[in-house]
Amino acid sequence: MTKIDKVLYTGKTRTTGGRDGASRSDDGELDIKLSPPGSARPGTNPEQLFAAGWSACFIGAIGIAAGKLKIRLPTETAVNSEVDLGTTEGDYFLQARLKVSLPGIEADVAKALVDEAHRTCPYSKATRGNIHVELSIA
């Protein structure tokens, strides 16, 4: 397990009520209602939040990889992420799919950028070997 030498940022939230509750960041910028997936109740769920965080981080990692290759990313760069909550033999698990859109970037270059981003993105590192992840390029 890798221990961080220098902390760059700490996200802080307080959640009450679990999947039927609310979550708020210490700075007040995040203040959301939570609801179970598929419940049709107001609010988001942890799987959506995880998908949003991972896709944002992944785009940042693609940008770093592109910078190393002196490639300018298109402004339309996007990651569609899907995080599944499911069960196997009665235990809960997650799995994910990240579909990356890099319009105007050649396929082999796009693949190299996505592979490097998946190698370096902290969310990808945290999930590597723990959940099934599929990467694709739109």
Coordinates of N, CA and C in Angstrom, one line a residue:
M1 N 0.8 -1.2 0.0 CA 0.0 0.0 0.0 C 0.9 1.2 0.0
T2 N 0.5 2.2 -0.9 CA 1.3 3.4 -1.0 C 0.8 4.5 0.1
K3 N 1.7 5.1 0.8 CA 1.4 6.1 1.7 C 1.8 7.4 1.1
I4 N 0.9 8.4 1.1 CA 1.2 9.7 0.6 C 2.2 10.4 1.4
D5 N 3.2 11.0 0.6 CA 4.3 11.8 1.3 C 3.8 13.2 1.5
K6 N 3.1 13.8 0.6 CA 2.7 15.2 0.7 C 1.2 15.3 0.3
V7 N 0.3 15.6 1.2 CA -1.1 15.8 0.9 C -1.3 17.1 0.2
L8 N -2.0 17.1 -1.0 CA -2.2 18.2 -1.8 C -3.6 18.8 -1.5
Y9 N -4.5 18.0 -1.1 CA -5.9 18.5 -0.8 C -6.6 17.4 0.0
T10 N -7.5 17.8 0.9 CA -8.3 16.8 1.6 C -9.8 17.3 1.4
G11 N -10.6 16.4 0.8 CA -12.0 16.7 0.7 C -12.7 16.2 1.9
K12 N -13.5 17.1 2.5 CA -14.2 16.7 3.8 C -15.7 16.9 3.6
T13 N -16.4 15.8 4.0 CA -17.9 15.8 4.0 C -18.4 15.2 5.2
R14 N -19.6 15.6 5.5 CA -20.4 15.0 6.6 C -21.6 14.4 6.0
T15 N -21.9 13.1 6.2 CA -23.1 12.5 5.6 C -23.9 11.9 6.8
T16 N -25.2 12.1 6.7 CA -26.1 11.6 7.7 C -27.2 10.8 7.0
G17 N -27.7 9.8 7.6 CA -28.9 9.1 7.0 C -28.5 8.1 5.9
G18 N -27.3 7.9 5.6 CA -26.9 6.9 4.5 C -27.5 7.3 3.2
R19 N -28.0 6.2 2.5 CA -28.6 6.4 1.2 C -29.9 7.2 1.2
D20 N -30.5 7.4 2.3 CA -31.7 8.2 2.5 C -31.4 9.5 3.2
G21 N -30.2 10.0 3.1 CA -29.8 11.1 3.9 C -29.4 12.3 3.1
A22 N -28.3 12.9 3.6 CA -27.7 14.1 2.9 C -26.2 14.1 3.2
S23 N -25.5 14.9 2.3 CA -24.1 15.0 2.5 C -23.7 16.5 2.2
R24 N -22.8 17.0 3.0 CA -22.4 18.4 2.9 C -20.9 18.5 3.1
S25 N -20.3 19.3 2.2 CA -18.8 19.5 2.4 C -18.6 20.5 3.5
D26 N -17.4 20.5 4.0 CA -17.1 21.5 5.1 C -17.1 22.9 4.6
D27 N -16.9 23.2 3.3 CA -16.9 24.5 2.8 C -18.3 24.9 2.2
G28 N -19.3 24.0 2.3 CA -20.6 24.2 1.8 C -20.8 24.2 0.3
E29 N -19.8 24.0 -0.4 CA -19.9 23.9 -1.9 C -20.7 22.7 -2.4
L30 N -20.6 21.6 -1.6 CA -21.4 20.4 -1.9 C -22.5 20.3 -0.8
D31 N -23.7 20.3 -1.2 CA -24.8 20.2 -0.2 C -25.9 19.4 -1.0
I32 N -26.0 18.1 -0.8 CA -26.9 17.3 -1.6 C -27.7 16.3 -0.8
K33 N -28.9 16.0 -1.4 CA -29.7 15.0 -0.8 C -29.3 13.7 -1.4
L34 N -29.4 12.6 -0.7 CA -29.0 11.3 -1.1 C -30.3 10.4 -1.2
S35 N -30.3 9.5 -2.2 CA -31.4 8.6 -2.3 C -30.9 7.3 -2.9
P36 N -31.6 6.2 -2.6 CA -31.1 4.9 -3.1 C -31.2 4.9 -4.6
P37 N -30.3 4.2 -5.3 CA -30.4 4.1 -6.8 C -31.7 3.5 -7.2
G38 N -32.3 4.1 -8.2 CA -33.6 3.6 -8.8 C -34.8 3.9 -8.0
S39 N -34.7 4.7 -6.9 CA -35.8 4.9 -6.0 C -36.8 6.0 -6.5
A40 N -36.3 6.8 -7.5 CA -37.1 7.9 -8.0 C -37.4 9.0 -7.0
R41 N -36.7 8.9 -5.8 CA -36.8 10.0 -4.8 C -35.8 11.1 -5.2
P42 N -36.0 12.3 -4.7 CA -35.0 13.4 -5.0 C -33.7 13.0 -4.4
G43 N -32.6 13.4 -5.1 CA -31.3 13.2 -4.6 C -30.5 12.3 -5.5
T44 N -29.2 12.3 -5.3 CA -28.3 11.5 -6.0 C -27.8 10.3 -5.2
N45 N -27.0 9.5 -5.7 CA -26.5 8.3 -4.9 C -25.0 8.2 -5.0
P46 N -24.4 7.4 -4.2 CA -23.0 7.2 -4.1 C -22.4 6.8 -5.5
E47 N -23.1 6.0 -6.2 CA -22.5 5.5 -7.5 C -22.4 6.6 -8.5
Q48 N -23.4 7.5 -8.5 CA -23.3 8.7 -9.4 C -22.2 9.6 -9.0
L49 N -22.0 9.8 -7.7 CA -21.0 10.7 -7.2 C -19.6 10.1 -7.5
F50 N -19.5 8.8 -7.4 CA -18.2 8.1 -7.7 C -17.9 8.2 -9.2
A51 N -18.9 8.0 -10.0 CA -18.8 8.1 -11.5 C -18.3 9.5 -11.9
A52 N -19.0 10.6 -11.3 CA -18.6 11.9 -11.6 C -17.2 12.3 -11.1
G53 N -16.8 11.9 -9.9 CA -15.5 12.1 -9.4 C -14.4 11.4 -10.3
W54 N -14.6 10.2 -10.6 CA -13.7 9.4 -11.4 C -13.5 10.0 -12.8
S55 N -14.6 10.4 -13.4 CA -14.5 10.9 -14.8 C -13.8 12.2 -14.8
A56 N -14.1 13.1 -13.8 CA -13.4 14.4 -13.7 C -11.9 14.2 -13.5
C57 N -11.5 13.3 -12.6 CA -10.1 13.0 -12.4 C -9.4 12.4 -13.6
F58 N -10.2 11.5 -14.3 CA -9.6 10.8 -15.5 C -9.3 11.9 -16.6
I59 N -10.2 12.8 -16.8 CA -9.9 13.9 -17.8 C -8.6 14.6 -17.4
G60 N -8.5 14.9 -16.1 CA -7.2 15.6 -15.6 C -6.0 14.7 -16.0
A61 N -6.1 13.4 -15.7 CA -5.0 12.5 -16.0 C -4.7 12.5 -17.5
I62 N -5.8 12.5 -18.4 CA -5.6 12.5 -19.8 C -4.8 13.8 -20.2
G63 N -5.2 14.9 -19.6 CA -4.5 16.2 -19.8 C -3.1 16.2 -19.5
I64 N -2.7 15.6 -18.4 CA -1.3 15.4 -18.0 C -0.6 14.6 -19.0
A65 N -1.2 13.5 -19.4 CA -0.6 12.6 -20.5 C -0.4 13.3 -21.8
A66 N -1.4 14.1 -22.2 CA -1.3 14.9 -23.4 C -0.2 15.9 -23.3
G67 N -0.1 16.6 -22.2 CA 1.0 17.6 -22.0 C 2.4 17.0 -22.2
K68 N 2.6 15.8 -21.7 CA 3.9 15.1 -21.8 C 4.2 14.8 -23.3
L69 N 3.1 14.6 -24.1 CA 3.3 14.3 -25.5 C 3.2 15.6 -26.4
K70 N 3.0 16.7 -25.7 CA 2.8 18.0 -26.4 C 1.6 18.0 -27.4
I71 N 0.6 17.3 -26.9 CA -0.7 17.2 -27.6 C -1.7 18.1 -27.0
R72 N -2.4 18.9 -27.8 CA -3.5 19.7 -27.2 C -4.8 18.9 -27.3
L73 N -5.4 18.8 -26.1 CA -6.7 18.1 -26.0 C -7.8 19.0 -26.6
P74 N -8.8 18.3 -27.3 CA -9.9 19.1 -27.8 C -10.8 19.6 -26.6
T75 N -11.4 20.7 -26.8 CA -12.3 21.3 -25.7 C -13.5 20.3 -25.5
E76 N -13.8 19.5 -26.5 CA -14.9 18.6 -26.3 C -14.5 17.3 -25.7
T77 N -13.3 17.2 -25.1 CA -12.9 15.9 -24.4 C -14.0 15.6 -23.3
A78 N -14.4 14.4 -23.3 CA -15.4 14.0 -22.3 C -15.2 12.5 -21.9
V79 N -15.6 12.2 -20.7 CA -15.6 10.8 -20.3 C -17.1 10.5 -19.8
N80 N -17.7 9.5 -20.4 CA -19.0 9.0 -19.9 C -18.6 7.8 -19.0
S81 N -19.0 7.9 -17.8 CA -18.7 6.9 -16.8 C -20.0 6.2 -16.3
E82 N -19.9 4.9 -16.2 CA -21.0 4.2 -15.6 C -20.4 3.3 -14.5
V83 N -21.0 3.4 -13.3 CA -20.6 2.6 -12.1 C -21.8 1.8 -11.7
D84 N -21.7 0.5 -11.8 CA -22.7 -0.5 -11.4 C -22.6 -0.9 -10.0
L85 N -23.7 -1.0 -9.3 CA -23.8 -1.6 -8.0 C -24.5 -2.9 -8.2
G86 N -23.9 -4.0 -7.8 CA -24.5 -5.3 -8.0 C -24.1 -6.3 -6.9
T87 N -24.6 -7.5 -7.0 CA -24.2 -8.5 -6.1 C -23.7 -9.8 -6.8
T88 N -22.8 -10.4 -6.0 CA -22.3 -11.8 -6.4 C -22.3 -12.6 -5.2
E89 N -23.0 -13.7 -5.2 CA -23.2 -14.6 -4.1 C -23.6 -13.9 -2.8
G90 N -24.5 -12.9 -3.0 CA -25.0 -12.2 -1.8 C -24.2 -11.0 -1.3
D91 N -23.0 -10.8 -1.8 CA -22.1 -9.7 -1.4 C -22.3 -8.6 -2.4
Y92 N -22.2 -7.3 -2.0 CA -22.3 -6.1 -2.9 C -20.9 -5.8 -3.5
F93 N -20.9 -5.4 -4.7 CA -19.7 -5.0 -5.4 C -20.0 -3.9 -6.4
L94 N -18.9 -3.2 -6.9 CA -19.0 -2.2 -7.9 C -18.3 -2.7 -9.1
Q95 N -18.7 -2.2 -10.3 CA -17.9 -2.4 -11.5 C -18.1 -1.1 -12.3
A96 N -17.2 -0.8 -13.3 CA -17.3 0.4 -14.0 C -16.9 0.3 -15.4
R97 N -17.4 1.3 -16.2 CA -17.1 1.5 -17.6 C -16.8 2.9 -17.8
L98 N -15.7 3.2 -18.4 CA -15.3 4.6 -18.8 C -15.2 4.7 -20.3
K99 N -16.0 5.5 -20.9 CA -16.0 5.7 -22.4 C -15.5 7.1 -22.7
V100 N -14.3 7.2 -23.3 CA -13.6 8.4 -23.5 C -13.8 8.9 -24.9
S101 N -14.1 10.2 -25.0 CA -14.3 10.9 -26.3 C -13.2 11.9 -26.4
L102 N -12.4 11.7 -27.4 CA -11.3 12.6 -27.8 C -11.4 13.0 -29.3
P103 N -12.4 13.8 -29.6 CA -12.6 14.1 -31.0 C -11.4 14.7 -31.7
G104 N -11.1 14.2 -32.9 CA -9.9 14.8 -33.6 C -8.6 14.2 -33.3
I105 N -8.5 13.3 -32.3 CA -7.3 12.6 -31.9 C -7.3 11.3 -32.6
E106 N -6.1 11.0 -33.3 CA -6.0 9.7 -33.9 C -6.2 8.5 -32.9
A107 N -6.7 7.4 -33.4 CA -7.1 6.3 -32.5 C -5.9 5.8 -31.7
D108 N -4.8 5.6 -32.3 CA -3.6 5.1 -31.6 C -3.1 6.1 -30.5
V109 N -3.2 7.3 -30.8 CA -2.8 8.4 -29.9 C -3.8 8.4 -28.7
A110 N -5.1 8.3 -29.1 CA -6.1 8.3 -28.1 C -6.0 7.2 -27.1
K111 N -5.7 6.0 -27.7 CA -5.5 4.8 -26.8 C -4.3 5.0 -25.9
A112 N -3.2 5.6 -26.4 CA -2.0 5.8 -25.6 C -2.4 6.8 -24.5
L113 N -3.1 7.8 -24.8 CA -3.5 8.8 -23.7 C -4.4 8.1 -22.7
V114 N -5.4 7.3 -23.1 CA -6.3 6.7 -22.2 C -5.5 5.7 -21.3
D115 N -4.6 4.9 -21.9 CA -3.8 3.9 -21.2 C -3.0 4.6 -20.1
E116 N -2.3 5.7 -20.5 CA -1.5 6.4 -19.5 C -2.4 7.1 -18.4
A117 N -3.5 7.6 -18.8 CA -4.4 8.2 -17.8 C -4.9 7.1 -16.8
H118 N -5.2 5.9 -17.3 CA -5.6 4.8 -16.4 C -4.5 4.4 -15.5
R119 N -3.3 4.5 -16.0 CA -2.1 4.1 -15.2 C -1.9 5.1 -14.0
T120 N -2.2 6.4 -14.3 CA -1.8 7.5 -13.4 C -3.0 8.1 -12.6
C121 N -4.2 8.0 -13.0 CA -5.4 8.6 -12.3 C -5.5 7.9 -10.9
P122 N -5.6 8.8 -9.9 CA -5.7 8.2 -8.5 C -7.0 7.3 -8.4
Y123 N -8.1 7.6 -9.0 CA -9.3 6.8 -8.9 C -9.0 5.4 -9.6
S124 N -8.3 5.4 -10.7 CA -8.0 4.2 -11.4 C -7.0 3.3 -10.5
K125 N -6.1 4.0 -9.9 CA -5.1 3.3 -9.0 C -5.9 2.7 -7.8
A126 N -6.9 3.4 -7.3 CA -7.6 3.0 -6.1 C -8.5 1.7 -6.4
T127 N -8.9 1.7 -7.7 CA -9.8 0.5 -8.0 C -9.1 -0.6 -8.7
R128 N -7.8 -0.4 -9.1 CA -7.1 -1.4 -9.9 C -7.0 -2.7 -9.0
G129 N -7.4 -3.8 -9.6 CA -7.4 -5.1 -8.9 C -8.5 -5.3 -7.9
N130 N -9.3 -4.3 -7.8 CA -10.4 -4.4 -6.8 C -11.8 -4.5 -7.4
I131 N -12.0 -3.9 -8.6 CA -13.3 -4.0 -9.3 C -13.0 -4.2 -10.8
H132 N -14.0 -4.7 -11.5 CA -13.9 -4.9 -12.9 C -14.1 -3.5 -13.6
V133 N -13.1 -3.1 -14.5 CA -13.2 -1.8 -15.2 C -13.0 -2.0 -16.6
E134 N -13.9 -1.4 -17.4 CA -13.7 -1.5 -18.9 C -13.5 -0.1 -19.4
L135 N -12.5 0.1 -20.3 CA -12.2 1.3 -20.9 C -12.5 1.2 -22.4
S136 N -13.0 2.3 -22.9 CA -13.2 2.3 -24.4 C -13.1 3.8 -24.9
I137 N -12.9 3.9 -26.2 CA -12.7 5.2 -26.8 C -13.9 5.3 -27.8
A138 N -14.6 6.5 -27.6 CA -15.7 6.7 -28.5 C -15.3 7.1 -29.9

